[in-house]
PDB file of C-alpha atoms in Angstrom:
ATOM      1  CA  MET A1203     122.746  70.648  45.065  1.00 58.00           C
ATOM      2  CA  THR A1204     121.466  72.632  47.913  1.00 81.00           C
ATOM      3  CA  VAL A1205     121.161  71.801  51.536  1.00 95.00           C
ATOM      4  CA  ALA A1206     119.025  74.110  53.790  1.00 97.00           C
ATOM      5  CA  SER A1207     118.423  73.920  57.624  1.00 97.00           C
ATOM      6  CA  ILE A1208     114.790  73.798  58.439  1.00 98.00           C
ATOM      7  CA  ALA A1209     114.641  73.223  62.175  1.00 97.00           C
ATOM      8  CA  PRO A1210     117.193  71.816  64.571  1.00 97.00           C
ATOM      9  CA  GLY A1211     118.223  68.306  63.206  1.00 98.00           C
ATOM     10  CA  VAL A1212     116.224  68.647  59.969  1.00 98.00           C
ATOM     11  CA  TRP A1213     117.587  69.714  56.436  1.00 98.00           C
ATOM     12  CA  GLN A1214     115.981  70.071  53.128  1.00 98.00           C
ATOM     13  CA  ALA A1215     118.026  68.703  50.053  1.00 98.00           C
ATOM     14  CA  GLY A1216     117.417  68.187  46.357  1.00 97.00           C
ATOM     15  CA  THR A1217     116.663  70.830  43.736  1.00 96.00           C
ATOM     16  CA  ARG A1218     114.184  73.604  43.019  1.00 94.00           C
ATOM     17  CA  TYR A1219     111.917  70.891  41.458  1.00 94.00           C
ATOM     18  CA  VAL A1220     112.032  67.976  43.981  1.00 97.00           C
ATOM     19  CA  ASN A1221     112.878  67.802  47.658  1.00 98.00           C
ATOM     20  CA  TRP A1222     114.224  65.144  49.800  1.00 98.00           C
ATOM     21  CA  TYR A1223     114.931  65.607  53.577  1.00 98.00           C
ATOM     22  CA  ILE A1224     117.430  64.466  56.233  1.00 98.00           C
ATOM     23  CA  VAL A1225     116.284  64.085  59.906  1.00 98.00           C
ATOM     24  CA  ASP A1226     118.825  63.534  62.746  1.00 98.00           C
ATOM     25  CA  GLY A1227     117.038  61.273  65.175  1.00 97.00           C
ATOM     26  CA  GLY A1228     119.866  61.215  67.760  1.00 95.00           C
ATOM     27  CA  ASP A1229     120.522  57.480  67.023  1.00 96.00           C
ATOM     28  CA  GLY A1230     121.057  57.804  63.330  1.00 98.00           C
ATOM     29  CA  LEU A1231     119.678  59.668  60.373  1.00 98.00           C
ATOM     30  CA  THR A1232     116.339  59.125  58.533  1.00 98.00           C
ATOM     31  CA  LEU A1233     115.810  60.327  55.031  1.00 98.00           C
ATOM     32  CA  ILE A1234     112.317  61.349  53.824  1.00 98.00           C
ATOM     33  CA  ASP A1235     112.131  60.381  50.264  1.00 98.00           C
ATOM     34  CA  ALA A1236     114.814  59.698  47.649  1.00 98.00           C
ATOM     35  CA  GLY A1237     114.327  62.151  44.666  1.00 98.00           C
ATOM     36  CA  LEU A1238     114.756  61.267  41.190  1.00 98.00           C
ATOM     37  CA  PRO A1239     117.251  58.665  39.904  1.00 97.00           C
ATOM     38  CA  GLY A1240     119.944  61.055  38.976  1.00 97.00           C
ATOM     39  CA  TYR A1241     119.868  62.590  42.467  1.00 98.00           C
ATOM     40  CA  ARG A1242     122.102  59.679  43.572  1.00 97.00           C
ATOM     41  CA  ARG A1243     125.058  61.890  42.377  1.00 96.00           C
ATOM     42  CA  GLN A1244     124.184  64.616  45.137  1.00 96.00           C
ATOM     43  CA  LEU A1245     123.559  62.072  48.039  1.00 98.00           C
ATOM     44  CA  GLU A1246     126.908  61.861  49.613  1.00 97.00           C
ATOM     45  CA  GLY A1247     127.864  65.473  49.041  1.00 97.00           C
ATOM     46  CA  SER A1248     124.569  66.787  50.595  1.00 98.00           C
ATOM     47  CA  LEU A1249     125.217  64.602  53.668  1.00 98.00           C
ATOM     48  CA  ALA A1250     128.849  65.724  53.742  1.00 98.00           C
ATOM     49  CA  ALA A1251     127.488  69.367  53.730  1.00 97.00           C
ATOM     50  CA  ILE A1252     126.011  68.977  57.124  1.00 97.00           C
ATOM     51  CA  GLY A1253     128.827  66.931  58.472  1.00 97.00           C
ATOM     52  CA  LYS A1254     127.238  63.485  57.998  1.00 98.00           C
ATOM     53  CA  GLN A1255     128.001  60.236  56.093  1.00 97.00           C
ATOM     54  CA  LEU A1256     126.158  57.609  54.297  1.00 98.00           C
ATOM     55  CA  SER A1257     126.960  55.251  56.885  1.00 97.00           C
ATOM     56  CA  GLU A1258     124.900  57.169  59.371  1.00 98.00           C
ATOM     57  CA  VAL A1259     121.645  56.675  57.475  1.00 98.00           C
ATOM     58  CA  ARG A1260     119.614  54.220  59.176  1.00 98.00           C
ATOM     59  CA  ALA A1261     116.376  54.396  57.267  1.00 98.00           C
ATOM     60  CA  VAL A1262     114.588  56.103  54.228  1.00 98.00           C
ATOM     61  CA  VAL A1263     110.862  56.610  54.467  1.00 98.00           C
ATOM     62  CA  LEU A1264     109.106  57.114  51.230  1.00 98.00           C
ATOM     63  CA  THR A1265     105.931  59.340  51.211  1.00 98.00           C
ATOM     64  CA  HIS A1266     104.801  57.526  48.113  1.00 98.00           C
ATOM     65  CA  GLY A1267     105.853  55.454  45.277  1.00 98.00           C
ATOM     66  CA  HIS A1268     106.408  57.840  42.489  1.00 98.00           C
ATOM     67  CA  ILE A1269     109.662  57.775  40.617  1.00 97.00           C
ATOM     68  CA  ASP A1270     110.568  61.309  41.541  1.00 97.00           C
ATOM     69  CA  HIS A1271     110.551  60.183  45.266  1.00 98.00           C
ATOM     70  CA  ILE A1272     112.170  56.787  45.273  1.00 98.00           C
ATOM     71  CA  GLY A1273     115.058  57.519  42.842  1.00 97.00           C
ATOM     72  CA  PHE A1274     118.128  56.487  44.940  1.00 98.00           C
ATOM     73  CA  ALA A1275     116.329  54.283  47.559  1.00 98.00           C
ATOM     74  CA  ASP A1276     118.370  51.387  45.994  1.00 98.00           C
ATOM     75  CA  VAL A1277     121.738  53.213  47.130  1.00 98.00           C
ATOM     76  CA  LEU A1278     120.437  53.625  50.693  1.00 98.00           C
ATOM     77  CA  HIS A1279     119.312  50.042  50.892  1.00 98.00           C
ATOM     78  CA  ASP A1280     122.769  48.772  49.510  1.00 98.00           C
ATOM     79  CA  ALA A1281     124.344  50.891  52.167  1.00 97.00           C
ATOM     80  CA  GLY A1282     122.576  49.231  54.849  1.00 97.00           C
ATOM     81  CA  ALA A1283     119.432  51.412  55.406  1.00 98.00           C
ATOM     82  CA  THR A1284     115.918  50.120  55.781  1.00 98.00           C
ATOM     83  CA  VAL A1285     113.362  51.228  53.260  1.00 98.00           C
ATOM     84  CA  HIS A1286     109.779  52.101  54.199  1.00 98.00           C
ATOM     85  CA  LEU A1287     106.734  52.488  52.011  1.00 98.00           C
ATOM     86  CA  HIS A1288     102.957  51.908  52.399  1.00 98.00           C
ATOM     87  CA  PRO A1289     101.958  48.553  50.881  1.00 98.00           C
ATOM     88  CA  ASP A1290      99.455  50.031  48.608  1.00 98.00           C
ATOM     89  CA  ASP A1291     102.224  51.799  46.780  1.00 98.00           C
ATOM     90  CA  GLN A1292     104.564  48.704  46.401  1.00 97.00           C
ATOM     91  CA  ARG A1293     103.371  47.821  42.911  1.00 97.00           C
ATOM     92  CA  LEU A1294     103.679  51.394  41.735  1.00 97.00           C
ATOM     93  CA  ALA A1295     107.192  51.681  43.051  1.00 97.00           C
ATOM     94  CA  GLN A1296     108.252  48.428  41.565  1.00 96.00           C
ATOM     95  CA  ASN A1297     106.768  49.406  38.116  1.00 95.00           C
ATOM     96  CA  PRO A1298     106.372  53.117  37.426  1.00 93.00           C
ATOM     97  CA  LYS A1299     104.557  52.354  34.235  1.00 90.00           C
ATOM     98  CA  THR A1300     101.445  51.279  36.363  1.00 93.00           C
ATOM     99  CA  ASN A1301     100.787  54.796  37.383  1.00 92.00           C
ATOM    100  CA  LYS A1302      97.372  55.983  36.723  1.00 92.00           C
ATOM    101  CA  THR A1303      95.955  59.511  37.030  1.00 91.00           C
ATOM    102  CA  ASP A1304      92.598  61.361  36.963  1.00 89.00           C
ATOM    103  CA  SER A1305      93.476  63.293  33.725  1.00 78.00           C
ATOM    104  CA  LYS A1306      95.719  63.065  30.674  1.00 74.00           C
ATOM    105  CA  SER A1307      98.783  65.255  30.844  1.00 66.00           C
ATOM    106  CA  LEU A1308      98.457  66.558  27.313  1.00 62.00           C
ATOM    107  CA  LYS A1309      96.756  70.078  28.269  1.00 68.00           C
ATOM    108  CA  TYR A1310      99.121  70.703  31.005  1.00 68.00           C
ATOM    109  CA  LEU A1311     102.113  70.635  28.642  1.00 66.00           C
ATOM    110  CA  ALA A1312     101.135  74.223  27.871  1.00 69.00           C
ATOM    111  CA  TRP A1313     102.032  75.200  31.473  1.00 69.00           C
ATOM    112  CA  PRO A1314     105.632  76.630  31.729  1.00 73.00           C
ATOM    113  CA  GLY A1315     106.070  74.979  35.272  1.00 75.00           C
ATOM    114  CA  THR A1316     105.025  71.490  33.782  1.00 80.00           C
ATOM    115  CA  LEU A1317     107.273  71.748  30.906  1.00 82.00           C
ATOM    116  CA  ALA A1318     110.143  72.732  33.144  1.00 87.00           C
ATOM    117  CA  PHE A1319     109.583  69.948  35.541  1.00 88.00           C
ATOM    118  CA  ILE A1320     109.360  67.373  32.645  1.00 89.00           C
ATOM    119  CA  GLY A1321     112.682  68.562  31.189  1.00 91.00           C
ATOM    120  CA  HIS A1322     114.341  68.393  34.509  1.00 92.00           C
ATOM    121  CA  ALA A1323     112.958  64.872  35.274  1.00 92.00           C
ATOM    122  CA  VAL A1324     114.048  63.600  31.797  1.00 94.00           C
ATOM    123  CA  ARG A1325     117.738  64.836  32.591  1.00 95.00           C
ATOM    124  CA  GLN A1326     117.634  63.154  35.872  1.00 96.00           C
ATOM    125  CA  GLY A1327     116.928  59.757  34.646  1.00 95.00           C
ATOM    126  CA  VAL A1328     113.120  59.402  35.191  1.00 93.00           C
ATOM    127  CA  SER A1329     112.946  56.958  32.274  1.00 91.00           C
ATOM    128  CA  ARG A1330     115.797  54.738  33.721  1.00 92.00           C
ATOM    129  CA  PRO A1331     114.773  53.820  37.369  1.00 93.00           C
ATOM    130  CA  ALA A1332     116.764  51.339  39.371  1.00 94.00           C
ATOM    131  CA  ALA A1333     114.966  48.380  40.731  1.00 95.00           C
ATOM    132  CA  MET A1334     112.958  49.191  43.850  1.00 97.00           C
ATOM    133  CA  PRO A1335     114.429  47.327  46.926  1.00 97.00           C
ATOM    134  CA  PRO A1336     112.375  45.443  49.493  1.00 97.00           C
ATOM    135  CA  ALA A1337     110.404  47.783  51.746  1.00 98.00           C
ATOM    136  CA  VAL A1338     109.128  47.608  55.418  1.00 98.00           C
ATOM    137  CA  PRO A1339     105.376  48.407  55.223  1.00 98.00           C
ATOM    138  CA  LEU A1340     104.274  51.635  56.776  1.00 98.00           C
ATOM    139  CA  VAL A1341     101.101  51.339  59.033  1.00 98.00           C
ATOM    140  CA  ASP A1342      98.555  54.013  59.442  1.00 98.00           C
ATOM    141  CA  GLY A1343      98.574  55.394  63.047  1.00 97.00           C
ATOM    142  CA  ALA A1344     101.734  53.702  64.008  1.00 98.00           C
ATOM    143  CA  VAL A1345     105.055  55.069  64.838  1.00 98.00           C
ATOM    144  CA  ALA A1346     107.651  54.098  62.317  1.00 98.00           C
ATOM    145  CA  ALA A1347     110.624  52.199  63.810  1.00 98.00           C
ATOM    146  CA  VAL A1348     113.286  54.714  62.355  1.00 98.00           C
ATOM    147  CA  PRO A1349     115.383  57.333  63.993  1.00 98.00           C
ATOM    148  CA  GLY A1350     113.006  60.274  64.872  1.00 98.00           C
ATOM    149  CA  GLN A1351     110.025  58.045  65.380  1.00 98.00           C
ATOM    150  CA  PRO A1352     107.505  59.634  63.094  1.00 98.00           C
ATOM    151  CA  ILE A1353     103.762  58.967  63.366  1.00 98.00           C
ATOM    152  CA  VAL A1354     102.387  57.771  60.063  1.00 98.00           C
ATOM    153  CA  THR A1355      99.074  59.074  58.664  1.00 98.00           C
ATOM    154  CA  HIS A1356      97.752  57.232  55.432  1.00 98.00           C
ATOM    155  CA  ALA A1357      96.399  60.108  53.256  1.00 98.00           C
ATOM    156  CA  PRO A1358      95.591  58.520  49.829  1.00 98.00           C
ATOM    157  CA  GLY A1359      94.522  60.292  46.723  1.00 98.00           C
ATOM    158  CA  HIS A1360      97.820  61.480  45.137  1.00 98.00           C
ATOM    159  CA  THR A1361      98.691  57.713  45.139  1.00 98.00           C
ATOM    160  CA  ASP A1362      96.810  54.883  46.839  1.00 98.00           C
ATOM    161  CA  GLY A1363      99.711  54.558  49.347  1.00 98.00           C
ATOM    162  CA  SER A1364     100.527  58.178  50.026  1.00 98.00           C
ATOM    163  CA  CYS A1365     101.519  58.888  53.661  1.00 98.00           C
ATOM    164  CA  VAL A1366     102.014  61.848  55.825  1.00 98.00           C
ATOM    165  CA  LEU A1367     104.930  61.597  58.485  1.00 98.00           C
ATOM    166  CA  GLU A1368     104.946  63.838  61.569  1.00 98.00           C
ATOM    167  CA  PHE A1369     108.131  64.065  63.627  1.00 98.00           C
ATOM    168  CA  ARG A1370     106.748  65.676  66.692  1.00 97.00           C
ATOM    169  CA  ASP A1371     110.003  66.090  68.617  1.00 96.00           C
ATOM    170  CA  HIS A1372     111.358  68.076  65.585  1.00 98.00           C
ATOM    171  CA  GLY A1373     108.116  70.126  65.150  1.00 97.00           C
ATOM    172  CA  VAL A1374     107.796  69.125  61.334  1.00 98.00           C
ATOM    173  CA  VAL A1375     105.590  67.218  59.189  1.00 98.00           C
ATOM    174  CA  PHE A1376     106.352  65.757  55.896  1.00 98.00           C
ATOM    175  CA  ILE A1377     103.321  66.024  53.439  1.00 98.00           C
ATOM    176  CA  GLY A1378     104.655  64.217  50.542  1.00 98.00           C
ATOM    177  CA  ASP A1379     102.611  65.140  47.516  1.00 97.00           C
ATOM    178  CA  LEU A1380      99.361  65.476  49.200  1.00 98.00           C
ATOM    179  CA  LEU A1381     100.041  69.239  49.003  1.00 97.00           C
ATOM    180  CA  CYS A1382     102.747  71.257  47.117  1.00 96.00           C
ATOM    181  CA  THR A1383     103.747  74.749  47.411  1.00 96.00           C
ATOM    182  CA  MET A1384     105.102  75.041  43.824  1.00 87.00           C
ATOM    183  CA  SER A1385     102.643  75.896  41.011  1.00 76.00           C
ATOM    184  CA  PHE A1386     103.030  73.557  38.211  1.00 72.00           C
ATOM    185  CA  PHE A1387     101.388  76.192  36.000  1.00 71.00           C
ATOM    186  CA  SER A1388     104.138  78.877  36.563  1.00 65.00           C
ATOM    187  CA  GLY A1389     106.847  76.841  38.161  1.00 66.00           C
ATOM    188  CA  ARG A1390     107.004  79.621  41.167  1.00 73.00           C
ATOM    189  CA  THR A1391     106.147  79.311  44.854  1.00 79.00           C
ATOM    190  CA  SER A1392     102.461  79.138  45.650  1.00 85.00           C
ATOM    191  CA  ASP A1393     100.258  78.653  48.509  1.00 93.00           C
ATOM    192  CA  PRO A1394      99.588  75.140  49.477  1.00 96.00           C
ATOM    193  CA  GLN A1395      97.427  73.241  46.902  1.00 95.00           C
ATOM    194  CA  LEU A1396      96.704  69.665  45.763  1.00 96.00           C
ATOM    195  CA  GLN A1397      98.790  68.377  43.055  1.00 93.00           C
ATOM    196  CA  THR A1398      97.223  68.539  39.528  1.00 91.00           C
ATOM    197  CA  ARG A1399      94.583  65.939  38.166  1.00 92.00           C
ATOM    198  CA  ALA A1400      97.400  64.814  35.759  1.00 88.00           C
ATOM    199  CA  SER A1401      99.477  63.772  38.829  1.00 91.00           C
ATOM    200  CA  ASN A1402      96.900  62.639  41.252  1.00 96.00           C
ATOM    201  CA  ARG A1403      95.573  59.083  41.196  1.00 96.00           C
ATOM    202  CA  ASN A1404      92.237  60.265  42.649  1.00 97.00           C
ATOM    203  CA  SER A1405      91.798  64.040  43.164  1.00 96.00           C
ATOM    204  CA  ALA A1406      88.600  63.721  44.962  1.00 96.00           C
ATOM    205  CA  GLN A1407      90.164  61.197  47.413  1.00 98.00           C
ATOM    206  CA  ALA A1408      93.090  63.556  47.860  1.00 97.00           C
ATOM    207  CA  MET A1409      90.662  66.245  48.923  1.00 97.00           C
ATOM    208  CA  GLU A1410      88.996  64.102  51.289  1.00 98.00           C
ATOM    209  CA  SER A1411      92.469  63.122  52.860  1.00 98.00           C
ATOM    210  CA  LEU A1412      92.964  66.726  53.946  1.00 97.00           C
ATOM    211  CA  ASP A1413      90.560  65.780  56.819  1.00 97.00           C
ATOM    212  CA  ARG A1414      92.878  63.223  57.956  1.00 96.00           C
ATOM    213  CA  LEU A1415      95.498  65.831  58.882  1.00 96.00           C
ATOM    214  CA  HIS A1416      93.497  67.307  61.832  1.00 93.00           C
ATOM    215  CA  GLY A1417      95.404  66.747  65.001  1.00 91.00           C
ATOM    216  CA  ILE A1418      98.871  67.024  63.570  1.00 96.00           C
ATOM    217  CA  THR A1419     100.461  69.705  65.721  1.00 94.00           C
ATOM    218  CA  ALA A1420     103.566  70.306  63.970  1.00 95.00           C
ATOM    219  CA  ARG A1421     103.763  73.892  62.523  1.00 95.00           C
ATOM    220  CA  THR A1422     106.249  73.356  59.739  1.00 98.00           C
ATOM    221  CA  VAL A1423     104.814  71.564  56.725  1.00 98.00           C
ATOM    222  CA  LEU A1424     107.462  70.112  54.313  1.00 98.00           C
ATOM    223  CA  PRO A1425     106.248  69.210  50.864  1.00 98.00           C
ATOM    224  CA  GLY A1426     107.695  67.020  48.127  1.00 97.00           C
ATOM    225  CA  HIS A1427     107.673  70.149  45.727  1.00 96.00           C
ATOM    226  CA  GLY A1428     108.086  73.675  46.904  1.00 96.00           C
ATOM    227  CA  THR A1429     109.116  75.581  49.919  1.00 96.00           C
ATOM    228  CA  PRO A1430     108.384  75.087  53.542  1.00 98.00           C
ATOM    229  CA  TRP A1431     104.900  76.167  55.065  1.00 98.00           C
ATOM    230  CA  LEU A1432     105.269  77.705  58.460  1.00 97.00           C
ATOM    231  CA  ASP A1433     101.662  78.035  59.501  1.00 96.00           C
ATOM    232  CA  GLY A1434     100.683  74.441  60.366  1.00 96.00           C
ATOM    233  CA  VAL A1435      98.539  71.751  58.368  1.00 96.00           C
ATOM    234  CA  GLU A1436      95.251  73.305  59.202  1.00 96.00           C
ATOM    235  CA  SER A1437      95.901  76.582  57.167  1.00 96.00           C
ATOM    236  CA  ALA A1438      97.618  74.643  54.501  1.00 97.00           C
ATOM    237  CA  ALA A1439      94.589  72.334  54.145  1.00 97.00           C
ATOM    238  CA  ALA A1440      92.186  75.487  54.145  1.00 96.00           C
ATOM    239  CA  SER A1441      94.494  76.919  51.333  1.00 96.00           C
ATOM    240  CA  ALA A1442      94.049  73.577  49.339  1.00 96.00           C
ATOM    241  CA  ARG A1443      90.325  73.425  49.747  1.00 96.00           C
ATOM    242  CA  ARG A1444      90.003  77.153  48.598  1.00 95.00           C
ATOM    243  CA  ILE A1445      92.055  76.704  45.545  1.00 93.00           C
ATOM    244  CA  GLY A1446      90.678  73.330  44.439  1.00 88.00           C
ATOM    245  CA  CYS A1447      92.191  70.876  41.988  1.00 84.00           C
ATOM    246  CA  ARG A1448      92.988  71.909  38.382  1.00 82.00           C
TER     247      ARG A1448
END
């Protein structure tokens, strides 16, 4: 378990494989994503590490409906927090087996980073998800009614309901899995790039969604996988276009 301060009122938690985040909105905490199911064991300890308690969490906003991002949403819901997710990912979150991707994963199993990630996910209960709780719909272009008031940008491609969340007062944007800064080839830190075709619902659409990031002013880009990118979304998107999708 690690908790790192990213900006005033923003912390990164999780593991080297999957991130989830804590935002102090002044009137309570908003969590961004909820990791793998097994991460529920680190939830209260991560909050305690920054002097917070589970009772202070008012909301969890899910960037998309994959199981490695909704893992302990049920715990937060049961503790009184609202859960927020784009409607196009409701079915996926309720039934992870409905996930579809551009490419079969077989050839990616030769990649060391992919093998390590899969092993970690299995140990963290990826095959034993809890029931997805009811969710408040995220709306493209709207401000989510949660502490910190993030602006929602629908950016489909990785999943149908993938969203980007900009907390302007905190100077950060949560990019979900539209981009990552961890290579699934090597498992090491990388420049921003799209997820693999074996992970994306529609990689061409994900590439097109990079255009939807124009106008986001936050300089700190926080992905679901990998380390923070500090040079803004325009340079992150340019990197992804240059690298392409494998």
